[in-house]
Coordinates of C-alpha atoms in Angstrom, one line a residue:
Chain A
X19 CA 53.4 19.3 13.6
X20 CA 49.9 18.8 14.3
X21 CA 48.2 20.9 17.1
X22 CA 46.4 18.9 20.0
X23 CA 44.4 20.1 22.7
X24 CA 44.1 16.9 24.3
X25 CA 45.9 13.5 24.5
X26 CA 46.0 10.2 26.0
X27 CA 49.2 8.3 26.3
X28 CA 48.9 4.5 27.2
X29 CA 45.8 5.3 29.1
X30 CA 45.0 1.9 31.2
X31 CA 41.6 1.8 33.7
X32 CA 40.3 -1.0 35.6
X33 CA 36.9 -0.5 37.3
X34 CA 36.6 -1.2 40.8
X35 CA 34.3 -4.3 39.8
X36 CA 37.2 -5.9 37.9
X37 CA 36.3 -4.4 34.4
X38 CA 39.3 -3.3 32.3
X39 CA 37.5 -0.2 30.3
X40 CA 40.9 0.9 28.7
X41 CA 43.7 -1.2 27.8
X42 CA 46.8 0.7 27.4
X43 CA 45.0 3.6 24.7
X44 CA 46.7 6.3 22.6
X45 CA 44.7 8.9 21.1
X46 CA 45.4 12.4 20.3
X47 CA 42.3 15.7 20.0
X48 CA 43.1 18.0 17.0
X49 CA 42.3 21.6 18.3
X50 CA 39.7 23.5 17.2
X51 CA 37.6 20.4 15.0
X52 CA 35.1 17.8 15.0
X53 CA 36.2 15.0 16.5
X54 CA 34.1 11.8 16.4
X55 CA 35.2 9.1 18.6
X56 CA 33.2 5.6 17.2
X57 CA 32.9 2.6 18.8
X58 CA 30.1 -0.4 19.8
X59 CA 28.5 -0.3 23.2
X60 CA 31.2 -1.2 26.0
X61 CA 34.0 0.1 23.4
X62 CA 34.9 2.5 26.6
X63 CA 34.1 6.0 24.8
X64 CA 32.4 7.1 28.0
X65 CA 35.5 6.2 30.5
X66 CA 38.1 7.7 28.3
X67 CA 35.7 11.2 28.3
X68 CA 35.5 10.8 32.4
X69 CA 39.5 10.8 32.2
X70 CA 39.7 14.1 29.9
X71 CA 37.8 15.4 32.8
X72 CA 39.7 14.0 35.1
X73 CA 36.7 12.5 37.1
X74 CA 38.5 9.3 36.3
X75 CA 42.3 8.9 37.3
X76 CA 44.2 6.4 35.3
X77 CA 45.5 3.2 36.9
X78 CA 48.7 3.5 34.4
X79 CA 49.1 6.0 31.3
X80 CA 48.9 9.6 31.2
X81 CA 46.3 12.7 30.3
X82 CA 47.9 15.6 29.2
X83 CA 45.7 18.8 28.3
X84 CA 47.4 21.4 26.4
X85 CA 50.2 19.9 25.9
X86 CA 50.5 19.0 29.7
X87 CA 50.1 16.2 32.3
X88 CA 47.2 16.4 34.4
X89 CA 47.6 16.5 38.1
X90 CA 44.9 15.5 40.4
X91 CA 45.0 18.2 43.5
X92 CA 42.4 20.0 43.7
X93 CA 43.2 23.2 42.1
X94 CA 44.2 21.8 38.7
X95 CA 41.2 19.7 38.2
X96 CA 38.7 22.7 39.0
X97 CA 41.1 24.6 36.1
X98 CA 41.1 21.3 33.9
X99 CA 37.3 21.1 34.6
X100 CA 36.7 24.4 33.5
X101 CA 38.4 24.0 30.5
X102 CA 37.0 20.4 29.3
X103 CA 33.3 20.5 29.8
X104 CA 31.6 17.1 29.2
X105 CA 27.6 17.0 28.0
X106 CA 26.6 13.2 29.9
X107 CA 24.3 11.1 27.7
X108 CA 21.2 10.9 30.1
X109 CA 20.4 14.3 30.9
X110 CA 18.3 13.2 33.8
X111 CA 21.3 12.1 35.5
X112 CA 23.2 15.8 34.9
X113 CA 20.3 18.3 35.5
X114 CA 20.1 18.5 39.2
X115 CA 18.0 21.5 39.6
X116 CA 14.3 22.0 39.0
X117 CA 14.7 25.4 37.4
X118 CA 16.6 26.0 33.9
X119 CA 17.8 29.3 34.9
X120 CA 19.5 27.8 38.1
X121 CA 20.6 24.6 36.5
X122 CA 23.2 26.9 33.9
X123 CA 24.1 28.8 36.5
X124 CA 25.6 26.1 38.2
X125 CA 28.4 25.5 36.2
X126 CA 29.8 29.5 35.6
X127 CA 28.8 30.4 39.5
X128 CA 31.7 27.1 39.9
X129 CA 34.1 29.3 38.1
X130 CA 34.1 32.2 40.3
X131 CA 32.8 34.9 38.5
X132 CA 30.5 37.9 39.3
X133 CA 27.1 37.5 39.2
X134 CA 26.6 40.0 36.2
X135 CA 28.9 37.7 34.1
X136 CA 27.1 34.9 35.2
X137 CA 23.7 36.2 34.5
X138 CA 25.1 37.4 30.6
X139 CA 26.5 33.8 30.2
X140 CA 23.3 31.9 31.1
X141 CA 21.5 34.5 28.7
X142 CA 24.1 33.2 26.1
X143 CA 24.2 30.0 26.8
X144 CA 20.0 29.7 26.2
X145 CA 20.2 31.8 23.4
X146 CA 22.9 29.3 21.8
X147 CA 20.8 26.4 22.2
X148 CA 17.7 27.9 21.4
X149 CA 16.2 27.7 24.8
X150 CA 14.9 31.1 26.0
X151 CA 11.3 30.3 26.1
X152 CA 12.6 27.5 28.6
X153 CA 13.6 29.5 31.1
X154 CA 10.7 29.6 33.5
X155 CA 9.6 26.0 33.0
X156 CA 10.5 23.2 35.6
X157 CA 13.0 20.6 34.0
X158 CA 10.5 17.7 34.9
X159 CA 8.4 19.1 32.5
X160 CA 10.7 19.5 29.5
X161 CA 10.5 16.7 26.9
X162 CA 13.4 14.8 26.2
X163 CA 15.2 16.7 23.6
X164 CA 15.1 20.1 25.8
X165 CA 16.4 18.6 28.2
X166 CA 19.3 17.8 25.7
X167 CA 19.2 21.4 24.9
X168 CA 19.5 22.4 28.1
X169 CA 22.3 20.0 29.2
X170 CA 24.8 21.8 26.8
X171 CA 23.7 25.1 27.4
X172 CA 25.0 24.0 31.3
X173 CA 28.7 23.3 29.6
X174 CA 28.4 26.4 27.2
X175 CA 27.9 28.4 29.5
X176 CA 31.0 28.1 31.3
X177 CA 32.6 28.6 27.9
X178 CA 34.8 25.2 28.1
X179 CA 38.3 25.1 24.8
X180 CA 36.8 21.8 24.8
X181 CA 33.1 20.3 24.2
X182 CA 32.9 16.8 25.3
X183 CA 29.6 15.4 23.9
X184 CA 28.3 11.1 25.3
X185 CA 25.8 10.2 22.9
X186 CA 24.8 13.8 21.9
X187 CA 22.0 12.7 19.3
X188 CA 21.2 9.1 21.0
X189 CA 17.3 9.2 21.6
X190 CA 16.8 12.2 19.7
X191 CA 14.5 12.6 17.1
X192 CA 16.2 13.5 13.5
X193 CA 15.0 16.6 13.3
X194 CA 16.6 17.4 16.8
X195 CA 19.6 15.5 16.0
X196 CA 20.0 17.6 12.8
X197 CA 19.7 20.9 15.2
X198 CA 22.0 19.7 17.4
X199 CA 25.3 18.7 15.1
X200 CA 24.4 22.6 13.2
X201 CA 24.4 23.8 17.2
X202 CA 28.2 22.1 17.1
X203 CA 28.8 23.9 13.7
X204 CA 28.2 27.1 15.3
X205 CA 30.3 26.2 18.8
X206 CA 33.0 25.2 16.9
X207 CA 33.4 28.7 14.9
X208 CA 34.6 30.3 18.0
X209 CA 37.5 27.7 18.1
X210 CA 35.8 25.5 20.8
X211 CA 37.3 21.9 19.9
X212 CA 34.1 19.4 20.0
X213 CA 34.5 15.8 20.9
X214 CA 31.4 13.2 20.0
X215 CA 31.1 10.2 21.2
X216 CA 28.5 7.9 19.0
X217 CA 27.9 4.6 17.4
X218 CA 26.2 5.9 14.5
X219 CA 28.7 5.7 11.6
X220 CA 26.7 7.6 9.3
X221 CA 26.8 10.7 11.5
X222 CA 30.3 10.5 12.2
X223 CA 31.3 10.0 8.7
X224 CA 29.0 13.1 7.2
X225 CA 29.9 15.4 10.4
X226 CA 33.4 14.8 11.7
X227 CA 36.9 16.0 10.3
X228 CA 38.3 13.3 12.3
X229 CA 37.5 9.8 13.4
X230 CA 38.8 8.0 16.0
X231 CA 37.4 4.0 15.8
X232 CA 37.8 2.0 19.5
X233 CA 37.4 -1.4 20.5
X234 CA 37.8 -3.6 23.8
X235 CA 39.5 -0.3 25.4
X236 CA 41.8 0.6 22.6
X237 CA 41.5 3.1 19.7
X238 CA 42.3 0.7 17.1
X239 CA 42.4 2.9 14.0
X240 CA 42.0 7.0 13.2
X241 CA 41.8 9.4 10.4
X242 CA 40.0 11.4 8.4
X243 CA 36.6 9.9 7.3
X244 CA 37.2 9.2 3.7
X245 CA 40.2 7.2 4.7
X246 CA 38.9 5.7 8.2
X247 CA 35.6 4.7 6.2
X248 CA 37.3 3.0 3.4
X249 CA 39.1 0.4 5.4
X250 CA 36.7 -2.4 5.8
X251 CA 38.7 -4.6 7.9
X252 CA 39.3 -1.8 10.5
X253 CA 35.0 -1.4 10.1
X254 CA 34.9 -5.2 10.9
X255 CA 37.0 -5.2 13.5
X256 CA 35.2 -2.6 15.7
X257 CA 31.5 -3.8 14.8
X258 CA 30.5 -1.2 12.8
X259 CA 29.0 -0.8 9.2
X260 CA 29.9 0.7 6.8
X261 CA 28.3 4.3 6.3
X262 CA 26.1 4.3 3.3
X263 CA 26.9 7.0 1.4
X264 CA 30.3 5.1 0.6
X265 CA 27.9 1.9 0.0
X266 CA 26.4 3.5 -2.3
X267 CA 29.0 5.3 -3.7
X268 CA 31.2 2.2 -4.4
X269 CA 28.1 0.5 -6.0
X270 CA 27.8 3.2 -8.2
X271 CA 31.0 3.4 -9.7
X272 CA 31.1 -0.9 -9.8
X273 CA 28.3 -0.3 -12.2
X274 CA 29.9 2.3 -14.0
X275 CA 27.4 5.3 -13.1
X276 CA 30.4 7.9 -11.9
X277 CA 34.3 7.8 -12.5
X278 CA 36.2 5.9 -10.4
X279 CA 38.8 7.3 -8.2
X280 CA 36.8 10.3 -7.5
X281 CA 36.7 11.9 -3.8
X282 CA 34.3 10.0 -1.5
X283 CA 30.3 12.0 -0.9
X284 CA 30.1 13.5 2.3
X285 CA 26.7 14.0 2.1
X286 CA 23.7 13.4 0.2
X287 CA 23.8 16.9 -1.4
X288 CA 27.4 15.9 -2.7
X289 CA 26.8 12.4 -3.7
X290 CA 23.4 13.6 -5.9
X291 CA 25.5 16.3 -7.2
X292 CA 27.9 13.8 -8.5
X293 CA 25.4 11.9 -10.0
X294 CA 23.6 14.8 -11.7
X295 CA 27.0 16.4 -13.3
X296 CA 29.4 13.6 -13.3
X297 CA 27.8 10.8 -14.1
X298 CA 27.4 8.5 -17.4
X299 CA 23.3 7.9 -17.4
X300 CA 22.7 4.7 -19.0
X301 CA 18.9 4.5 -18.5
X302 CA 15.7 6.5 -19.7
X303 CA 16.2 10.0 -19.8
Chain B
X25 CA -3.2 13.1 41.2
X26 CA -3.9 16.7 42.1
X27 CA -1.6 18.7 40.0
X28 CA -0.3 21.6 42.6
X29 CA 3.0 21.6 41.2
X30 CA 1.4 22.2 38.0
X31 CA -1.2 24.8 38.7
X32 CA 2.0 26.5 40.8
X33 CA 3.5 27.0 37.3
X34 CA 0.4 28.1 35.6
X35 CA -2.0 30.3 37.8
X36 CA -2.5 34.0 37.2
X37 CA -0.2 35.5 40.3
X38 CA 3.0 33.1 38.5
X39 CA 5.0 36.7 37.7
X40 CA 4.1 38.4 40.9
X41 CA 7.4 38.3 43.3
X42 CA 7.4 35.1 45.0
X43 CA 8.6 36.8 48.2
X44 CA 5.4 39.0 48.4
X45 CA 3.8 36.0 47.7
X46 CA 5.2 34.1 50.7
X47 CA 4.5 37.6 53.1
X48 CA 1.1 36.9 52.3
X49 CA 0.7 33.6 53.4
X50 CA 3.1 33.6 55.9
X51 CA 2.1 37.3 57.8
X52 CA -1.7 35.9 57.6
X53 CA -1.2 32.7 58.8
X54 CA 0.9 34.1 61.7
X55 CA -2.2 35.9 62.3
X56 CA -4.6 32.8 62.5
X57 CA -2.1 31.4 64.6
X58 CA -2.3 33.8 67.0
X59 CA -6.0 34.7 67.2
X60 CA -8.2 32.2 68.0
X61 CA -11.8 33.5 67.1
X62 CA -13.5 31.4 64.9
X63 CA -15.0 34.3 63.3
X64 CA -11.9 35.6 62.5
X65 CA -10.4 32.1 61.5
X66 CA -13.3 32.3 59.3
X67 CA -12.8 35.7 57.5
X68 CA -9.3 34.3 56.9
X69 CA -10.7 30.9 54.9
X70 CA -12.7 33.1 53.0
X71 CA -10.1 35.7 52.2
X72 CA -7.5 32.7 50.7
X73 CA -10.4 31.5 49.1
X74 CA -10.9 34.5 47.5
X75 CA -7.1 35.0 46.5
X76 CA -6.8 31.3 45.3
X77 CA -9.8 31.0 43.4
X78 CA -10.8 34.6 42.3
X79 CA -6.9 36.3 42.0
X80 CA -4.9 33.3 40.9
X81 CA -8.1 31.5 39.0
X82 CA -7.2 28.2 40.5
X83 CA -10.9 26.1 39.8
X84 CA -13.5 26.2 42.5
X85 CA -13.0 22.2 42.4
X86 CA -9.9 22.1 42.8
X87 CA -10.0 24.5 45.8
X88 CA -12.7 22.1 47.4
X89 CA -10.8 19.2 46.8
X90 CA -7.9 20.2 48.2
X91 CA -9.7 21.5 51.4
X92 CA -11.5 18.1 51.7
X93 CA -8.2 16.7 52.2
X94 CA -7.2 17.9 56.1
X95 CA -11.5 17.9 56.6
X96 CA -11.1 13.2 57.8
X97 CA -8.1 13.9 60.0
X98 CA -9.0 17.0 61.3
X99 CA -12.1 15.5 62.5
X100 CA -10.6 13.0 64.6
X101 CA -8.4 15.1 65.9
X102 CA -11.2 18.0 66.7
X103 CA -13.6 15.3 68.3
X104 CA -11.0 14.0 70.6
X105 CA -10.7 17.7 72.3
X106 CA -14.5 17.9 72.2
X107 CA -15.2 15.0 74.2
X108 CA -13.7 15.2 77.4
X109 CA -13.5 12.5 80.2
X110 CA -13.6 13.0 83.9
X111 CA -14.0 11.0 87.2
X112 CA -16.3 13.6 89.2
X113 CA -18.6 14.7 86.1
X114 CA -19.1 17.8 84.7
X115 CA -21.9 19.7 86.4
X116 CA -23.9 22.2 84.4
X117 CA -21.3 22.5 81.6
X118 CA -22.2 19.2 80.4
X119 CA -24.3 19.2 77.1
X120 CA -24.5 15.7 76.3
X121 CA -22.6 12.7 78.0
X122 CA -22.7 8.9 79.6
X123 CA -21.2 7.8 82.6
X124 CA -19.7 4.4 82.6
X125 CA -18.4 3.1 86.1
X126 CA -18.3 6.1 87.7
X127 CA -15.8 8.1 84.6
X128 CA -17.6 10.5 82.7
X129 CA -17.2 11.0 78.8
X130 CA -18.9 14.0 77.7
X131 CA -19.0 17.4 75.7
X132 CA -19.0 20.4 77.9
X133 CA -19.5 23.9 76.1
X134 CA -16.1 24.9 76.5
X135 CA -14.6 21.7 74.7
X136 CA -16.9 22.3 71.9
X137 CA -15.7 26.4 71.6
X138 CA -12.6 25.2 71.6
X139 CA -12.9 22.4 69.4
X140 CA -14.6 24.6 66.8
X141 CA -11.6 27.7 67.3
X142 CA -9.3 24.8 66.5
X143 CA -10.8 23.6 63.5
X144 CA -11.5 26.7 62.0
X145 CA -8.1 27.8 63.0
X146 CA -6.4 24.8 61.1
X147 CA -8.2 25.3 58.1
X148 CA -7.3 29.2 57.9
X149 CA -3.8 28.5 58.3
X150 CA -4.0 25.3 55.8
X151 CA -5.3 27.7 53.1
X152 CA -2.6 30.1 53.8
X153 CA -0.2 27.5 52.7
X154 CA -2.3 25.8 49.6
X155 CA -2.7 30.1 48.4
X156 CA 1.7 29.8 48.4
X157 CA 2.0 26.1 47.2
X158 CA -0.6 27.3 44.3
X159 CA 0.5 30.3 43.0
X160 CA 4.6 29.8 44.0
X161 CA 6.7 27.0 42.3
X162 CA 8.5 25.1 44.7
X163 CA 11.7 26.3 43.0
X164 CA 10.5 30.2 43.9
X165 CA 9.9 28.6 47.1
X166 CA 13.6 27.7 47.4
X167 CA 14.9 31.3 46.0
X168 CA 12.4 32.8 49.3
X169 CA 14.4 30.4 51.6
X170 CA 17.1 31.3 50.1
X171 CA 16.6 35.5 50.6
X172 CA 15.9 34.3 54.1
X173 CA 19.1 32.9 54.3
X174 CA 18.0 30.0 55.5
X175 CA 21.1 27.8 55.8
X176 CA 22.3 26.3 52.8
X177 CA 22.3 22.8 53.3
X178 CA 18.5 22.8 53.9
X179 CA 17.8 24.8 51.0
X180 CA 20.5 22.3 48.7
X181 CA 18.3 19.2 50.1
X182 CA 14.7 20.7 49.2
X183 CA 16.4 21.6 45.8
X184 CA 17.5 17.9 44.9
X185 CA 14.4 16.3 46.9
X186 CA 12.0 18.6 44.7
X187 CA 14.3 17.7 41.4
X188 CA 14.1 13.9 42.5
X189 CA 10.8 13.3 43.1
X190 CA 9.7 14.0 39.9
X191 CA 12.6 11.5 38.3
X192 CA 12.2 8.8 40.7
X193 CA 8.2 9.2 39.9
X194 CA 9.0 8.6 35.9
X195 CA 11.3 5.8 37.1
X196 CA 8.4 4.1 39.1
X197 CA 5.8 4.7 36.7
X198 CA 8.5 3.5 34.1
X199 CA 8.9 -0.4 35.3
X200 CA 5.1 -0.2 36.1
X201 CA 3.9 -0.2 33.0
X202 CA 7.3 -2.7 31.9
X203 CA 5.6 -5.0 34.5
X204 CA 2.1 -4.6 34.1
X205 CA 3.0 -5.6 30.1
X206 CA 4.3 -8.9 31.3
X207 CA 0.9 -9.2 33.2
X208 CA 2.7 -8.0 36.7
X209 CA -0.4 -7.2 38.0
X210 CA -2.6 -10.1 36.9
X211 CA -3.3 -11.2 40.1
X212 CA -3.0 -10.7 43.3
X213 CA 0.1 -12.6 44.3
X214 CA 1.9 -11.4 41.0
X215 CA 1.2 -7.8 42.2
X216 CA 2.8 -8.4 45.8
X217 CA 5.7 -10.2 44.2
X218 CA 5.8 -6.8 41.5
X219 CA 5.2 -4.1 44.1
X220 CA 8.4 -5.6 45.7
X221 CA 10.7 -6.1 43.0
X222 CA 9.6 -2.3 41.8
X223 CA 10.3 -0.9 45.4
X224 CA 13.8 -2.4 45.4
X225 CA 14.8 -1.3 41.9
X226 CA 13.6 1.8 42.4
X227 CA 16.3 1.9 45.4
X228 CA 18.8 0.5 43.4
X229 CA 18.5 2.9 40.6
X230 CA 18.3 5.9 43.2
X231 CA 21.8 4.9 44.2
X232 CA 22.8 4.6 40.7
X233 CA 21.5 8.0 39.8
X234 CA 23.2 9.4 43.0
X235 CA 26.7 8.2 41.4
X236 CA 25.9 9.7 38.5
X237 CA 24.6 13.2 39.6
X238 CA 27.7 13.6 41.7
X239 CA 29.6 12.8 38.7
X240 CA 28.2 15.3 36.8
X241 CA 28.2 18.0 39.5
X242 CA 31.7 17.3 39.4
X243 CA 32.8 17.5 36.5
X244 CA 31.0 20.9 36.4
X245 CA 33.3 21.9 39.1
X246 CA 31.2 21.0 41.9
X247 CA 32.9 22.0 45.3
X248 CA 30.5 20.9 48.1
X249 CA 28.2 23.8 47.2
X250 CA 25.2 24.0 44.4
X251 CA 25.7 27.4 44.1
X252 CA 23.2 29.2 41.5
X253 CA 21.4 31.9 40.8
X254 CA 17.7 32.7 40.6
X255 CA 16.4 34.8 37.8
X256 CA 15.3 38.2 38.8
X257 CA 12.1 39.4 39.6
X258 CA 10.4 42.8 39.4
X259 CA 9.4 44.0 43.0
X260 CA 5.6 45.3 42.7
X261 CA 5.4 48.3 45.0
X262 CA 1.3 48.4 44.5
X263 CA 1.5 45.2 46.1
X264 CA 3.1 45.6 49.1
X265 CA 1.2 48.6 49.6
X266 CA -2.0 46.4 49.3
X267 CA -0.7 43.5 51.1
X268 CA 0.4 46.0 53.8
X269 CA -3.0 47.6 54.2
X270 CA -4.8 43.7 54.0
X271 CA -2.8 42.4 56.5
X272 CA -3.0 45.6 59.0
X273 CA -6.5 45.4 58.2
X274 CA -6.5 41.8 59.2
X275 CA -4.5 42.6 62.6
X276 CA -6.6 45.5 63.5
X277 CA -10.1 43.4 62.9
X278 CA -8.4 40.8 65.1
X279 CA -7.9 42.7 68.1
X280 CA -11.7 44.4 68.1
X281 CA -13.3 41.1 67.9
X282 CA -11.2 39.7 70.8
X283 CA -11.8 42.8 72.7
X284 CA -15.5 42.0 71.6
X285 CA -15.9 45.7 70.1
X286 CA -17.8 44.6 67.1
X287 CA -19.3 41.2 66.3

């Protein structure tokens, strides 16, 4: 049996404006790999990540972390908060402080520790996320993509199993977004399980090892990406495209460039390389 | 907009300790305070002037410009303790006055002493405070406070205040220009009507952003406390030795010209 660090069983929440963000929702978070939950705007990623948090309490259902319900005293969800450490999408709503240094601070000072562990951990933190030279510049005077920066290096540093990311490469430029899924690759290597949130299927399908695909407050398909990206009904269904790699892929072998039943591209690298070695060139050489 | 803030972050005294930084300001202007010689109110403009323009290289323009600022109301306030009014007049210490039935308004020699001691006076101790808002970011400020152990909910509300302006001012200027490109501010009754309906968004989305902070704070474990931690700073003994011998310096000069030893 599968390992999971995090699950939701028949997670139901009703916003205190009548809303229903999650209608009756299963899901289950491999440990220790990329999971990308997809879905269209409204699709309730962000209110199922303020339950993993426990920010949000279910109206029905349950959270269980490790293999455990969460309970809602005060003590638990300061462990549970420690332990699940959620990135928010607009980093001007998370960075409270006007100094860098203080702003990661925050988070480990939280946890109790001594200020010498504290002090390595922000040092850590900024290194991680490439943000040293920030360090004595005010936060209203960081563009947006530090700001990014420094919004995870607030959640690294209090070392969280889990890395909840809203939106991590929404506004960001590509070069930035490309920095910060590698940033990911490099959490993750320490066995940190990372959780994205994002519409963008092309990101989810190159980057993820698992998908998760949610709609009107339900998770209405999951899998690996080749599989998850394959069923076009299940696409349909949650509004979303289909990534183009497999576009292209699928064109390809309709017109007889590569053999069929070969493994789906995961990137551009892999699908050229498939081109270049596997396939059957009809044109000008 | 007169960039303090950002001059704060830039000047030349940035890596001295901010808390011999705020001694500086704080001891002299303690000492302008208390002696009320213009001459000595004057030394002390000049000194600042001479730490904020020649030590921390803040432009000469700058420095004017921001000592034009207290100059209008400073004025009004000065000339009202100049002119003084009476009902039996003012006798020899009158310099220049009219009498209008029978109440006197004039200036007598000691309103005008004291009328320059004040003025000078304000200015000294102003400059004390633009020499720390110039050379000390308000977050250095904060980590002072803090060594002072001033109480913590003060220093948590200065924090977030600082933070906030600087958001709320993007907000603003934000659905500004999102107004002004649907010709918000064509005319005059389209700005009124704009100016309002910024003013109440901007209310609205400080609520919002409220929610969200606390949120955030929260799920980072946030216990009623921003606890952090400023980075550390190298303590310059060269400097407190000067500032020590500036200030005493200061204090000694004071109390020969008030026993009117020397000038």
């Amino acid at each position: 049996m599968a390992d999971y660090i995090l699950e939701a069983e028949n997670l139901s929440y009703i916003y205190p404006d009548g809303t229903q963000a999650l209608k009756g929702l299963y899901l289950r978070i491999p440990r220790s790999q990329k999971t990308a939950v997809l879905g269209s705007n409204g699709a309730g990623k962000s209110t199922l990540f303020l339950h993993f948090n426990g920010i949000l309490k279910p109206k029905s259902g349950t959270v269980k972390f490790n293999g455990n319900n969460v309970s809602y005293d005060r003590r638990s969800l300061l462990e549970l908060r420690k332990n699940v450490g959620i990135v928010f999408q607009d980093p001007d709503s998370q960075l409270f402080s006007a100094s860098v240094y203080q702003e990661i601070s925050f988070g480990p000072l939280n946890l109790g520790l001594t200020e010498k562990t504290v002090r390595d951990r922000v040092e850590r933190a900024m290194t991680a996320t490439g943000i040293n030279e920030l360090k004595d510049k005010p936060t209203h005077m960081l563009s947006y993509g530090q700001k990014k920066r420094v919004t995870i290096a607030d959640i690294l540093a209090m070392e969280p199993q889990v890395l909840i990311c809203d939106e991590p490469t929404a506004w960001l430029d590509p070069k930035h977004a490309k920095q910060t899924l590698q940033l990911f690759d490099k959490i993750i290597q320490n066995g940190t399980t990372v959780v994205l949130s994002t519409h963008d299927v092309d990101l989810a399908y190159s980057w993820a090892d698992y998908v998760f695909i949610m709609s009107d407050g339900r998770v209405i398909g999951e899998g690996v990406p080749d599989k998850v990206f394959s069923d076009d009904a299940l696409l349909r269904n949650a509004d979303l495209d289909r990534p183009w790699l497999v576009d292209v892929h699928d064109l390809l072998i309709k017109k007889g460039c590569i053999p069929p039943k070969a493994t789906l591209p995961r990137n551009k690298e892999e699908l050229f390389e498939k081109i270049l070695y596997h396939g059957i060139c009809t044109g000008e050489q | 907009m007169l960039n303090i803030d950002g001059f704060a972050y830039t000047n030349r005294l940035r890596q001295v300790h901010p808390l011999e930084k705020a001694a500086f300001a704080f001891i002299t202007m303690f000492l302008c305070i208390g002696f009320s010689l213009p001459v000595f109110s004057c030394i002390i403009i000049l000194l600042m002037a001479y730490a904020i323009i020649g030590l921390a290289r803040i432009p000469m323009k700058v420095y004017l410009k921001l000592m034009s600022l207290p100059l209008s109301f400073l004025s009004i306030g000065v000339l009202t303790i100049a002119v003084s009014i009476s009902t039996h007049g003012f006798g020899a210490a009158q310099l220049a006055g009219i009498t209008i039935s029978g109440i006197n308004i004039g200036i007598t020699h000691s309103g005008l002493h004291s009328a320059a001691g004040l003025f000078f006076k304000s200015l000294g101790a102003v400059s004390c405070l633009y020499f720390l808002s110039l050379t000390t970011p308000a977050v250095e400020i904060v980590d002072v406070m803090r060594k002072l152990k001033i109480p913590a909910l003060f220093i948590e509300l200065t924090d977030l205040i600082y933070r906030f302006i600087f958001v709320m001012l993007a907000t603003a200027e934000d659905i500004y220009t999102s107004q002004s490109s649907r010709w918000g501010y064509a005319s005059l009754k389209n700005s009124m009507k704009s100016l309002g309906q910024l003013t109440a968004a901007l209310f609205i989305k400080a609520y919002h952003r409220s929610q969200t902070l606390f949120t955030a704070l929260s799920s980072r474990g946030y216990n009623g406390r921003l606890n952090v931690l400023a980075p550390e700073y190298t303590v310059s003994v060269i400097n407190i030795v000067i500032i020590a011998i500036v200030e005493s310096t200061l204090a000694i000069t004071a109390i020969l010209l008030e026993m009117g030893k020397i000038g």
